[in-house]
Structure formats: structure tokens, C-alpha cells
CSV table of N, CA, C and O in Angstrom, one decimal:
chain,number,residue,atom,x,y,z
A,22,UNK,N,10.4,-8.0,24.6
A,22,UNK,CA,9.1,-8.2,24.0
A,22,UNK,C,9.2,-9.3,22.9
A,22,UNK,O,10.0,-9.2,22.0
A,23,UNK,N,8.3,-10.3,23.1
A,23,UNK,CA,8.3,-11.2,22.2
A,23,UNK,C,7.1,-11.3,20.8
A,23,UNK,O,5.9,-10.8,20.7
A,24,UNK,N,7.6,-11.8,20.0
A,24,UNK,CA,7.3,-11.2,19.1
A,24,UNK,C,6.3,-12.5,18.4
A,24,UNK,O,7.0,-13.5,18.2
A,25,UNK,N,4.8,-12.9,18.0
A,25,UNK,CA,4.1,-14.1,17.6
A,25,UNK,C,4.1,-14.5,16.1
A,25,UNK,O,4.2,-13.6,15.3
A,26,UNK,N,4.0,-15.5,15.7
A,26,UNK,CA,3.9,-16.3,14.4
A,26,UNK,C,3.5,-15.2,13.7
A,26,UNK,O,4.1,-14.4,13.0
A,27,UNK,N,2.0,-15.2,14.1
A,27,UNK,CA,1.0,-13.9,12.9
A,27,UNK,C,1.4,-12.9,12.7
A,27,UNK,O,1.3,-12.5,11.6
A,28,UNK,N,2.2,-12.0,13.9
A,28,UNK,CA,2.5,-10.8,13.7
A,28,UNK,C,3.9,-10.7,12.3
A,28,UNK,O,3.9,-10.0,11.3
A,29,UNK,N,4.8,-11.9,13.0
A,29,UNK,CA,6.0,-12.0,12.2
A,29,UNK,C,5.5,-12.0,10.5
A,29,UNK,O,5.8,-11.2,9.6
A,30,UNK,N,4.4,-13.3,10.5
A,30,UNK,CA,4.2,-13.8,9.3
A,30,UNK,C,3.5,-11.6,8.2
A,30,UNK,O,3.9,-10.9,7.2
A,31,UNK,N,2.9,-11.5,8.7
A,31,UNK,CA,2.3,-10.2,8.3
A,31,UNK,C,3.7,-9.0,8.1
A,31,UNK,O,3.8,-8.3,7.0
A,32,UNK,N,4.4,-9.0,9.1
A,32,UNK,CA,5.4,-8.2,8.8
A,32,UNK,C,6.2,-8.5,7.8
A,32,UNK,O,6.5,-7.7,7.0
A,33,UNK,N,6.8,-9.7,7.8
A,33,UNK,CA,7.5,-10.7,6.6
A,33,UNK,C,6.8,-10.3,5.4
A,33,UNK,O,7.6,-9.9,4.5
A,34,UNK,N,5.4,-10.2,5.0
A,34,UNK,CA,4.9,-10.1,3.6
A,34,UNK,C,5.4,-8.5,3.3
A,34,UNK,O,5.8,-8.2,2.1
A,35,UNK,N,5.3,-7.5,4.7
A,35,UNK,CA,5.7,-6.2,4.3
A,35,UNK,C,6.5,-6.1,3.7
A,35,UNK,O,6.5,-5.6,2.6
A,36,UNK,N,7.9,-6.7,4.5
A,36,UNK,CA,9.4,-6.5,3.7
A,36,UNK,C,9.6,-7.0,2.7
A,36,UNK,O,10.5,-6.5,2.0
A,37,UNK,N,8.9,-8.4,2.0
A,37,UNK,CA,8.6,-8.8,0.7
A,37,UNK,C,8.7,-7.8,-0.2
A,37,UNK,O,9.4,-7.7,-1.1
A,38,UNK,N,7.5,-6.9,0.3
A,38,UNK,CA,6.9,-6.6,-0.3
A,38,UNK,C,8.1,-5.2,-1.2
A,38,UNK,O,8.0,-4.8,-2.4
A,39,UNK,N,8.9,-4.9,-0.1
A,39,UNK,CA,9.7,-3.7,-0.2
A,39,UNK,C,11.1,-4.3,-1.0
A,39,UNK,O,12.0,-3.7,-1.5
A,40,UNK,N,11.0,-5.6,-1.0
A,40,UNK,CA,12.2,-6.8,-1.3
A,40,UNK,C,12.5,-6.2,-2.8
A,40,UNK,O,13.6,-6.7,-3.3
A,41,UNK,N,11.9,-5.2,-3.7
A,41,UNK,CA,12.2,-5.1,-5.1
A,41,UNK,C,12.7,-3.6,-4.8
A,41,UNK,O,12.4,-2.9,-3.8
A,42,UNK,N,13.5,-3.4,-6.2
A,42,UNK,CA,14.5,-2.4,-6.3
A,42,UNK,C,13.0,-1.2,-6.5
A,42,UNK,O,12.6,-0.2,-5.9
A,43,UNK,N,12.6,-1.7,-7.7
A,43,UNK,CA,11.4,-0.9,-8.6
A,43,UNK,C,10.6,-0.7,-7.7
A,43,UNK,O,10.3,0.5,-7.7
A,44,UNK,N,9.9,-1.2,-6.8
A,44,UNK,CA,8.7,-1.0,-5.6
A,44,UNK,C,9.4,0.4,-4.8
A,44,UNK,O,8.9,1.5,-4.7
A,45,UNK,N,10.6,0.0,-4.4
A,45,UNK,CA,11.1,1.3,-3.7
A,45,UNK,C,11.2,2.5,-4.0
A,45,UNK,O,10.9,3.4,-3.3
A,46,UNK,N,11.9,2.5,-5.6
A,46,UNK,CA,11.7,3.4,-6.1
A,46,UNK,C,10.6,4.6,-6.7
A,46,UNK,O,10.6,5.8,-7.1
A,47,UNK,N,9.4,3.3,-6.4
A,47,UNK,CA,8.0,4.2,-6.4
A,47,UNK,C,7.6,4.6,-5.6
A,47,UNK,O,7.1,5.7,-5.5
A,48,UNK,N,7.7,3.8,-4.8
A,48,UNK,CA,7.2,4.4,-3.0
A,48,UNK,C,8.1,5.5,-3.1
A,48,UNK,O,7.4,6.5,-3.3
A,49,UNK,N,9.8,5.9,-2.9
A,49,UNK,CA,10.0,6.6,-2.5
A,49,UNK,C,10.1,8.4,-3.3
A,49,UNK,O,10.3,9.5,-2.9
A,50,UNK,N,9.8,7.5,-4.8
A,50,UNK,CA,9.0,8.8,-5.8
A,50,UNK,C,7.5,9.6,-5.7
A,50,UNK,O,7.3,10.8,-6.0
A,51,UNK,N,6.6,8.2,-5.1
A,51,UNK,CA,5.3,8.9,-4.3
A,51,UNK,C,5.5,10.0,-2.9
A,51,UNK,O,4.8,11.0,-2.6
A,52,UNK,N,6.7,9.5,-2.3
A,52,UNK,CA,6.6,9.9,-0.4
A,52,UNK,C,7.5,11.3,-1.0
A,52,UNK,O,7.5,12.3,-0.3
A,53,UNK,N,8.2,11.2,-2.3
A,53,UNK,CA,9.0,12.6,-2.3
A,53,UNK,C,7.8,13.5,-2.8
A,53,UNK,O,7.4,14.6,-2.4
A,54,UNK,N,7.3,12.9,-3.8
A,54,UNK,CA,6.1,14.0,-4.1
A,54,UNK,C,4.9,14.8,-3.8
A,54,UNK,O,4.3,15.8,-4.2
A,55,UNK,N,4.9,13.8,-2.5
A,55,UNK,CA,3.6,14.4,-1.6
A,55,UNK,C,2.4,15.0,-1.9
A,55,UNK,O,1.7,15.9,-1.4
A,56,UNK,N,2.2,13.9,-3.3
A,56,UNK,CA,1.0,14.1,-4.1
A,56,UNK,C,0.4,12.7,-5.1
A,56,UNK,O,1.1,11.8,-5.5
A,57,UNK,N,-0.9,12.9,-5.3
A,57,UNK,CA,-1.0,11.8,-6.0
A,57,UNK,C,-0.5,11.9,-7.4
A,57,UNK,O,-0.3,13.0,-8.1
A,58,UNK,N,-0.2,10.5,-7.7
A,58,UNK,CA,0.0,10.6,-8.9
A,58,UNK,C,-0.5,9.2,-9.9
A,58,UNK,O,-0.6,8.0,-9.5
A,59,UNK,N,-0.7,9.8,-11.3
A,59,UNK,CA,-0.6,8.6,-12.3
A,59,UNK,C,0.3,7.6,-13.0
A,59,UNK,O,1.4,8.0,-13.4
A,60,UNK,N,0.0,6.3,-13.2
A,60,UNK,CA,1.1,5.8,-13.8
A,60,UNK,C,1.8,6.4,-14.7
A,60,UNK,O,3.0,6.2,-14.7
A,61,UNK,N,1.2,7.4,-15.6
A,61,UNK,CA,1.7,7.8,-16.6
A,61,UNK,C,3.0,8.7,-15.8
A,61,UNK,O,4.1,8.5,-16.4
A,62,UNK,N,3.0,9.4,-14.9
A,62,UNK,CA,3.7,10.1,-14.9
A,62,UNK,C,4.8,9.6,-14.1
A,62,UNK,O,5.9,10.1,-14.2
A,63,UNK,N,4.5,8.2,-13.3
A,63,UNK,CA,5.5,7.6,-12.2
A,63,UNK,C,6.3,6.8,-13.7
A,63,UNK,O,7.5,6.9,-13.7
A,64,UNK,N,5.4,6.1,-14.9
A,64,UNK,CA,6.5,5.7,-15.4
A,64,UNK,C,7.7,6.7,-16.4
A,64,UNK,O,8.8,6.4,-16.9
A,65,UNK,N,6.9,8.0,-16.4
A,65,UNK,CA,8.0,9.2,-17.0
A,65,UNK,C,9.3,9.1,-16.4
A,65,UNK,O,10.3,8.8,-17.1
A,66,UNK,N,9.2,9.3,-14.7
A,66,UNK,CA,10.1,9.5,-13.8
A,66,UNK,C,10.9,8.5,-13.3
A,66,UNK,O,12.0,8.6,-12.7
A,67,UNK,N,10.4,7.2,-13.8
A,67,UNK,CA,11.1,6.0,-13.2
A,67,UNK,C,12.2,4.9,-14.3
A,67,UNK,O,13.0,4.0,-14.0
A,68,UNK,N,11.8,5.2,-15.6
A,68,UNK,CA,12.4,4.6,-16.6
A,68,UNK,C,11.7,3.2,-16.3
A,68,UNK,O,12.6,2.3,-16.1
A,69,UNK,N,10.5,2.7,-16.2
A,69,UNK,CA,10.2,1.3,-16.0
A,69,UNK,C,8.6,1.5,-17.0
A,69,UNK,O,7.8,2.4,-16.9
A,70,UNK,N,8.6,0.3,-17.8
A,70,UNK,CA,7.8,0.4,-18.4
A,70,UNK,C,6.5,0.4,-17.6
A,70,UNK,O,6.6,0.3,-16.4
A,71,UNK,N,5.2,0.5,-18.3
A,71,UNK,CA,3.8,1.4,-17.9
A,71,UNK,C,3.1,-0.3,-17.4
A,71,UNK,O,2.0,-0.3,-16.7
A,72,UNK,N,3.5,-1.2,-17.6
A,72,UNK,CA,2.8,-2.8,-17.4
A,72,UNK,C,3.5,-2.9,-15.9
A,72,UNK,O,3.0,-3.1,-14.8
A,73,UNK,N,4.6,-2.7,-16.3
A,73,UNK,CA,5.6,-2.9,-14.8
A,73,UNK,C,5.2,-2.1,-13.1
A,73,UNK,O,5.0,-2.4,-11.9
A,74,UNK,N,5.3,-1.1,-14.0
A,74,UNK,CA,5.3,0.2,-13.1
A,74,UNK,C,3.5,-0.4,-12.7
A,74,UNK,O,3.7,-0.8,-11.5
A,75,UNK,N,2.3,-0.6,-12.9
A,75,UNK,CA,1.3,-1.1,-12.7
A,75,UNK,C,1.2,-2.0,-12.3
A,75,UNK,O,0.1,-2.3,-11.9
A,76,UNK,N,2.0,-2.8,-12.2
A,76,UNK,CA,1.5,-3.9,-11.6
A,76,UNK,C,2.7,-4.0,-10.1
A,76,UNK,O,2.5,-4.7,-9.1
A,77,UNK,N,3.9,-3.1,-10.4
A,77,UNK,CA,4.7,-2.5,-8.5
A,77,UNK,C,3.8,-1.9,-7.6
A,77,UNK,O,3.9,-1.9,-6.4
A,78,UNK,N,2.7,-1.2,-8.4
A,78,UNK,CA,1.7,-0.5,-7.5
A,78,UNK,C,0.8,-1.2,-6.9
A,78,UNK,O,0.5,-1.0,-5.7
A,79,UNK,N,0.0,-2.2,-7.8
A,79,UNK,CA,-0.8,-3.2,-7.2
A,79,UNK,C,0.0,-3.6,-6.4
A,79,UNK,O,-0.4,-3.1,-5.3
A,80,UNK,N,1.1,-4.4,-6.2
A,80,UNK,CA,1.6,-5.2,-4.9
A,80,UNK,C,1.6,-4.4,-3.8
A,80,UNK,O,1.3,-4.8,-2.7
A,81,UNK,N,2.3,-2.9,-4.1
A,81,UNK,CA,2.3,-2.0,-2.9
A,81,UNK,C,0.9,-1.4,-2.5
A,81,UNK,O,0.8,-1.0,-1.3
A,82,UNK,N,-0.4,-1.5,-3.6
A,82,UNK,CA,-1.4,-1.2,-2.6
A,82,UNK,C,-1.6,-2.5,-1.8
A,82,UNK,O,-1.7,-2.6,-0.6
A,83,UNK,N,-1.7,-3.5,-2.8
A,83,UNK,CA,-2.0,-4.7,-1.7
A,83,UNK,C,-1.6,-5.0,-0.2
A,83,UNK,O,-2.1,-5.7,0.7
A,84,UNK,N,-0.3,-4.1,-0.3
A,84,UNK,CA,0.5,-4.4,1.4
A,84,UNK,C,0.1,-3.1,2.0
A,84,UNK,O,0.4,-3.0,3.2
A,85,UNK,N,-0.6,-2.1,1.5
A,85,UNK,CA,-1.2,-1.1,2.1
A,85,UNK,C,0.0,0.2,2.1
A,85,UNK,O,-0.1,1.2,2.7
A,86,UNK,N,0.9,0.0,1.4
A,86,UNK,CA,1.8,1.2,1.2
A,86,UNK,C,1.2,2.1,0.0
A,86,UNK,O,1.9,3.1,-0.1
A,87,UNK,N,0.5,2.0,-0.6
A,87,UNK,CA,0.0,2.7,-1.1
A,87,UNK,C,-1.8,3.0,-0.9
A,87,UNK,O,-2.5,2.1,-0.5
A,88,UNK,N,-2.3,4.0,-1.1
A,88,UNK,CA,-3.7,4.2,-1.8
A,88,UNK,C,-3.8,4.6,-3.5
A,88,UNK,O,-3.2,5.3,-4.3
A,89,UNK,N,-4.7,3.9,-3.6
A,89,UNK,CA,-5.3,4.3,-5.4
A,89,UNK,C,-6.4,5.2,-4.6
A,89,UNK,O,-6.7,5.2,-3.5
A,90,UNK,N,-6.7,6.0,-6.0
A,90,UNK,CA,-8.1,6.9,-5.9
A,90,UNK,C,-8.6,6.5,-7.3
A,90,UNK,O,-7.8,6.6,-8.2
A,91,UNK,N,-9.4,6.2,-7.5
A,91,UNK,CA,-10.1,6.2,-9.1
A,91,UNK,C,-10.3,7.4,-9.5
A,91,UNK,O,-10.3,8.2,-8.6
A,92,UNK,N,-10.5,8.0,-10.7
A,92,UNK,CA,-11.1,9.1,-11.4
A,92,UNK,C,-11.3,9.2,-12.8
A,92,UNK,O,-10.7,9.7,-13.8
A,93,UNK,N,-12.8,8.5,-12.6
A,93,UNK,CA,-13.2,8.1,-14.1
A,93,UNK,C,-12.2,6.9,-14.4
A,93,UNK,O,-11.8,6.1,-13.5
A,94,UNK,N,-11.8,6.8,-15.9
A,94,UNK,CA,-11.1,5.4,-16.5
A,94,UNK,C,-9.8,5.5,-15.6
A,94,UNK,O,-9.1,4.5,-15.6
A,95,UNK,N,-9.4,6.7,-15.0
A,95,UNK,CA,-7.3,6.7,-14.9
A,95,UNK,C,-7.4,6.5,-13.1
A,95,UNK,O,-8.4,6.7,-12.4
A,96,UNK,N,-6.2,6.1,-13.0
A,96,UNK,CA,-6.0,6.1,-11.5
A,96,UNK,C,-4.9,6.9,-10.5
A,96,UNK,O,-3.7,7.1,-10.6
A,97,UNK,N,-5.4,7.1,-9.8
A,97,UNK,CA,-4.2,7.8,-9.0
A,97,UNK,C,-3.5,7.0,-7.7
A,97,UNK,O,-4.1,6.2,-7.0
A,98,UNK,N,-2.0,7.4,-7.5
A,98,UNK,CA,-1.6,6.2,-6.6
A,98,UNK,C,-0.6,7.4,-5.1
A,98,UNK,O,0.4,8.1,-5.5
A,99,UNK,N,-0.8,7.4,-4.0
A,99,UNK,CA,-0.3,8.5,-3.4
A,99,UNK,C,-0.3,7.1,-2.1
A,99,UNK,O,-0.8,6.0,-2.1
A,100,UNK,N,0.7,7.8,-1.2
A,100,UNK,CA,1.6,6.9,-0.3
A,100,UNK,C,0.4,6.8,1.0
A,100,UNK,O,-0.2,7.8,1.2
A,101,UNK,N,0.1,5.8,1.7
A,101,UNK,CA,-0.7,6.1,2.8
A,101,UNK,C,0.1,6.3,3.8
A,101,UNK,O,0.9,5.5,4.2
A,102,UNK,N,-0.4,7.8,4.3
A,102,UNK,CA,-0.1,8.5,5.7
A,102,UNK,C,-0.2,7.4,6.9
A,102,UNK,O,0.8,7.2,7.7
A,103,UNK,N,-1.1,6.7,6.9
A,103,UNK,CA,-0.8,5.9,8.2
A,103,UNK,C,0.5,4.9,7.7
A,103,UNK,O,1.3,4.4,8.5
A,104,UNK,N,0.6,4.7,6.9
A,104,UNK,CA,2.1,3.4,6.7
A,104,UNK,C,3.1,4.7,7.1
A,104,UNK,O,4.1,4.6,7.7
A,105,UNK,N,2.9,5.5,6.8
A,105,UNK,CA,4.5,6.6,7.0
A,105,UNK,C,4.7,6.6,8.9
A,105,UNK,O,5.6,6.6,9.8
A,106,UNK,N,3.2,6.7,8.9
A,106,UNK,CA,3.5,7.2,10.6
A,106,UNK,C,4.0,5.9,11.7
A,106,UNK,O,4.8,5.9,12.6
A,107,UNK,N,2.8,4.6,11.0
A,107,UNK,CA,3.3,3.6,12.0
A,107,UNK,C,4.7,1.9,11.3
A,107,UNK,O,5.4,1.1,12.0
A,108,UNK,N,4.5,2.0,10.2
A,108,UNK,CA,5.7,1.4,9.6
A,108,UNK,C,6.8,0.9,10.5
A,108,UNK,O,7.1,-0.2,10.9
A,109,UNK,N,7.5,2.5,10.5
A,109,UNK,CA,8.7,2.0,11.3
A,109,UNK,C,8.5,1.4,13.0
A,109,UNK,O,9.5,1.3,13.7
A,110,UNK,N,7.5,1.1,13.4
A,110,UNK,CA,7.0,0.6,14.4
A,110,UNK,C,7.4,-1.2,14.3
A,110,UNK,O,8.0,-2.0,15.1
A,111,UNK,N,6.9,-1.1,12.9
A,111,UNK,CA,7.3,-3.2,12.8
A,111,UNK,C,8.5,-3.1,12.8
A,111,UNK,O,9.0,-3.9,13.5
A,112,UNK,N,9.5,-2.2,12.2
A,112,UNK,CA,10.8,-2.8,12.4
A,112,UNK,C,11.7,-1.9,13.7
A,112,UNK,O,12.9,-1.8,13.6
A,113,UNK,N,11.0,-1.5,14.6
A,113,UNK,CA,11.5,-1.5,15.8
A,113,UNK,C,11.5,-2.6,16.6
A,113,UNK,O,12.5,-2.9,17.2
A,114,UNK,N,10.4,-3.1,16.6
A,114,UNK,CA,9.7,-4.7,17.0
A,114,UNK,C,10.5,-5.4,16.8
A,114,UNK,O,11.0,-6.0,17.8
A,115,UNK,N,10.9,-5.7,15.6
A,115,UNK,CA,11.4,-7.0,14.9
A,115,UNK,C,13.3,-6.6,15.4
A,115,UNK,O,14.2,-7.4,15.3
A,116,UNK,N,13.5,-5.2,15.8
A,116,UNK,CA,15.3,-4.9,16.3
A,116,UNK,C,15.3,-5.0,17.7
A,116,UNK,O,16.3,-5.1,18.4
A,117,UNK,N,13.8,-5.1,18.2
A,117,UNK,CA,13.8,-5.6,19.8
A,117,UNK,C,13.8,-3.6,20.3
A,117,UNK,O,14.2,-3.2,21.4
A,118,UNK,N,13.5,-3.0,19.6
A,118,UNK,CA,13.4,-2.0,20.3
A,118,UNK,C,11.6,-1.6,20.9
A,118,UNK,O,10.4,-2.0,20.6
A,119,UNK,N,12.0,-0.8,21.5
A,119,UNK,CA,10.1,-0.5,22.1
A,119,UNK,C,9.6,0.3,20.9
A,119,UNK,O,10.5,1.1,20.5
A,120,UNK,N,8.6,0.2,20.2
A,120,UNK,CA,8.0,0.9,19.3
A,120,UNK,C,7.8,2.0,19.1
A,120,UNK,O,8.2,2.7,20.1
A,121,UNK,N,7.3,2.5,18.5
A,121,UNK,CA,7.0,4.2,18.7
A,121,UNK,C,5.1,4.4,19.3
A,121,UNK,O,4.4,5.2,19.9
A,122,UNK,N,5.0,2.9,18.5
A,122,UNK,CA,3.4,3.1,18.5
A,122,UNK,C,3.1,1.6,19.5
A,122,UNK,O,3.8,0.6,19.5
A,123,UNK,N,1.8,1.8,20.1
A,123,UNK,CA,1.6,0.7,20.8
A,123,UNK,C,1.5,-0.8,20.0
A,123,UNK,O,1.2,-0.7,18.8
A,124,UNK,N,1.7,-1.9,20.6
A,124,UNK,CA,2.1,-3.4,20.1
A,124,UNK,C,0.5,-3.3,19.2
A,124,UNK,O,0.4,-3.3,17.9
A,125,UNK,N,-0.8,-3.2,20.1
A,125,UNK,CA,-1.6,-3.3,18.9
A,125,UNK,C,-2.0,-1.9,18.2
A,125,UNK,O,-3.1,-1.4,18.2
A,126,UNK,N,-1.1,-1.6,17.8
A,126,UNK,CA,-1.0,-0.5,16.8
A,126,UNK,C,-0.5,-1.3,15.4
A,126,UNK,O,-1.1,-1.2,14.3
A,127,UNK,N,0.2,-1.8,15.6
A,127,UNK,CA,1.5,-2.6,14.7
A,127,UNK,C,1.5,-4.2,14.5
A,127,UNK,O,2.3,-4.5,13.6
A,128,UNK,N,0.5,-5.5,15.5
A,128,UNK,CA,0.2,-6.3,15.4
A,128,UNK,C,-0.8,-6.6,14.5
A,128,UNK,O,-1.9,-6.1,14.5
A,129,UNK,N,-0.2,-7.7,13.6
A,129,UNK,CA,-1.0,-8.8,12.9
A,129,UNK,C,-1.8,-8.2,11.6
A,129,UNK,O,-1.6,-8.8,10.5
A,130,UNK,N,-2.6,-7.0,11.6
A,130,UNK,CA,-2.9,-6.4,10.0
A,130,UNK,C,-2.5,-5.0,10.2
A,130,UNK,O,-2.3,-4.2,11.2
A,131,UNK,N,-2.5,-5.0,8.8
A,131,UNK,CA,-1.8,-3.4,8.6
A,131,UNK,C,-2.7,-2.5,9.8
A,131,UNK,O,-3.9,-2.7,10.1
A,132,UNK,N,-2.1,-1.7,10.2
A,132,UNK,CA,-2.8,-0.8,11.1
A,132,UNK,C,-3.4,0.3,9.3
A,132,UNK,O,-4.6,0.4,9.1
A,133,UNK,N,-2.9,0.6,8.9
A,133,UNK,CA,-3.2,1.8,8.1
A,133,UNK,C,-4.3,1.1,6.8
A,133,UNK,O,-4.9,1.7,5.8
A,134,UNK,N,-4.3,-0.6,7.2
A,134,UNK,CA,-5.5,-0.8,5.5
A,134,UNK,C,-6.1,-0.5,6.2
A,134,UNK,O,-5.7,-0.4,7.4
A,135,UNK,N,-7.7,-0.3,5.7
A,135,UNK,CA,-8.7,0.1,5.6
A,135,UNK,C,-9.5,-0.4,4.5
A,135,UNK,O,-9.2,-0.3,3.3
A,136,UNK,N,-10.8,-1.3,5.0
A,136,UNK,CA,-11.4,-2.4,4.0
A,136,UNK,C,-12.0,-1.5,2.6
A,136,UNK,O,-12.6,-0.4,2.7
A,137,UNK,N,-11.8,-1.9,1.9
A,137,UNK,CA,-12.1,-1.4,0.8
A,137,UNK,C,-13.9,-1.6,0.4
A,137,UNK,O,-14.4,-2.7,0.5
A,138,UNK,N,-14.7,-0.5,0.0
A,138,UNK,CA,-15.5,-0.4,0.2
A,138,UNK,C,-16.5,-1.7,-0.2
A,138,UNK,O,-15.7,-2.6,-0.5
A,139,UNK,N,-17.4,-2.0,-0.2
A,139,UNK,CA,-18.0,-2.5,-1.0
A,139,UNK,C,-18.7,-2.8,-2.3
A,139,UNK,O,-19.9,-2.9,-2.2
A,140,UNK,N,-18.2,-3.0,-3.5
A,140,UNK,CA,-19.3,-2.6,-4.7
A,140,UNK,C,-20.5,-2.8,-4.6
A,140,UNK,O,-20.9,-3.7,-3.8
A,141,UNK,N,-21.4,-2.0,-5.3
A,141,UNK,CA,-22.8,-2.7,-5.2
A,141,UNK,C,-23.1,-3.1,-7.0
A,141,UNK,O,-22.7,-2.4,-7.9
A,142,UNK,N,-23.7,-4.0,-7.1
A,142,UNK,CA,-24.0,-4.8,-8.6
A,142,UNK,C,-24.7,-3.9,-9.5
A,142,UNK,O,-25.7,-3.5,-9.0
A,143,UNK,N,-24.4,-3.4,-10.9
A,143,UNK,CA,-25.3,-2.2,-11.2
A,143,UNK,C,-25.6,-1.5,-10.9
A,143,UNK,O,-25.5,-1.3,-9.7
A,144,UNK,N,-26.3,-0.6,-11.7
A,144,UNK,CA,-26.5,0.8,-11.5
A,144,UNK,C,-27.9,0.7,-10.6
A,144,UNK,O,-27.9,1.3,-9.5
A,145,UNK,N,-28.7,0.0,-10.9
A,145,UNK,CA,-30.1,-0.4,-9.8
A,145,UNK,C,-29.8,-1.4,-8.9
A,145,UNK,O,-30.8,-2.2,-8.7
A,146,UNK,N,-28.9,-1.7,-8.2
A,146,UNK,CA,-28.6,-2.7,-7.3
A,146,UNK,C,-28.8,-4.2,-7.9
A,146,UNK,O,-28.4,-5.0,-7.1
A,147,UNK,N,-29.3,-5.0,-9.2
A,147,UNK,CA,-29.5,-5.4,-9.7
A,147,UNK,C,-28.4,-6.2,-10.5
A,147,UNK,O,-27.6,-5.5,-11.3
A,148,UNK,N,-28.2,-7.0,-10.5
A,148,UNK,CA,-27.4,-8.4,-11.6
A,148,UNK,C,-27.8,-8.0,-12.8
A,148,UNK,O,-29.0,-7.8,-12.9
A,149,UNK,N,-26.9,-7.9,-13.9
A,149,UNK,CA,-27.5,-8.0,-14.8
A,149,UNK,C,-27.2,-9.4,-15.3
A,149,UNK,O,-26.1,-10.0,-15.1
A,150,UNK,N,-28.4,-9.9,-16.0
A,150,UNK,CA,-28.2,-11.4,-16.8
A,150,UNK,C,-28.4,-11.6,-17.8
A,150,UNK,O,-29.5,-11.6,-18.2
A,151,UNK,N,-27.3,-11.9,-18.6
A,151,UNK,CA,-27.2,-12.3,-20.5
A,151,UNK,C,-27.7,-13.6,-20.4
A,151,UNK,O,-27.4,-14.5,-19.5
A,152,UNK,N,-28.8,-13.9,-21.6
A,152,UNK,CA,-29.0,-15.1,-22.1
A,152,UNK,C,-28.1,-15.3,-22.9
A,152,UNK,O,-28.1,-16.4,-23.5
């Protein structure tokens, strides 16, 4: 099975993305926990300061290994179930083995993002505008 530019190029950003010591460490502090959690408590557990630890999370939601939940001002960061299930699919691909999950399961965008909602502008659907 041959494997295309886009698919490579997308899977490449994943393992980037996994490329840090500290990213793994949270991911694999989130997937042990099996719960959401706050920075506050991932940086208790991880010895990495609270800027750091925040901005490991942003890159890992960005590549879709994580989900945030908002609640109110604080946020919560828990591992997404579909990255657990289909994940190891890219790097069966990429060892030439058959996947677990079908090719467009695992081709070109994360199977497990999910577009993030829309905001709507104000509370009345409305711009607000400062003079």
C-alpha cells in the first residue's frame, strides 16, 4: 500500500507533534487518568511550569490528541477517544502494515478532529462597535 504526499505530510505534523518529551508526558498523564483535567492539576503532576504545561496542550489540541471543554474562566483538557482508537492506524501505514482501520479512516485529516463550533458575535448576534 502506497502511501501520498498529503497523507504523509498530515501524519508527519502528528509525530511532530509527539516529537517533545513534555507533550508525552501529558498525553500519557491525561490517557492514564481517564478523566478530564486542569492545568492546574496536570502542572502539580508533571513538574512543568503552568505557561509551559499550556501551551503543550494547545499544540496537542491543535493536532487533535487532545479535547478542551471550557467551564466558565478554567479549562479542562481530556485525551480524544477517537485519537486512542484510530492513531495507531497512521503508524501501521507508515511500517507498511494493513491498518486496523480503513485507509480513509486514517487519510489526510485527523479522523477524530471535529470542526470546532462556530462563535456567534455577542450576546444579540451583534458586533459591538467602540467609537
Amino acid at each position: 500500500m502506497d502511501i501520498d504526499r498529503s497523507s504523509a505530510e498530515v501524519w508527519a505534523s502528528w509525530f511532530r507533534c509527539l516529537g517533545d518529551p513534555s507533550r508525552i508526558m501529558l498525553l500519557h498523564r491525561l490517557a492514564v487518568e481517564r478523566r478530564a483535567m486542569t492545568v492546574g492539576e496536570l502542572v502539580d503532576q508533571a513538574d512543568i511550569g503552568q505557561s509551559t504545561v499550556s501551551h503543550h496542550l494547545a499544540t496537542l489540541a491543535e493536532a487533535g490528541f487532545v479535547v478542551r471543554e471550557r467551564e466558565g474562566t478554567s479549562s479542562r483538557y481530556s485525551v480524544n477517544e477517537r485519537c486512542l482508537e484510530r492513531f495507531p492506524s497512521a503508524a501501521e501505514l507508515i511500517m507498511g502494515q494493513l491498518p486496523r482501520y480503513a485507509v480513509a479512516d486514517v487519510a489526510c485529516t485527523p479522523p477524530w478532529c471535529e470542526p470546532e463550533p462556530k462563535r456567534k458575535p455577542g450576546r444579540s448576534g451583534r458586533r459591538r462597535v467602540h467609537a
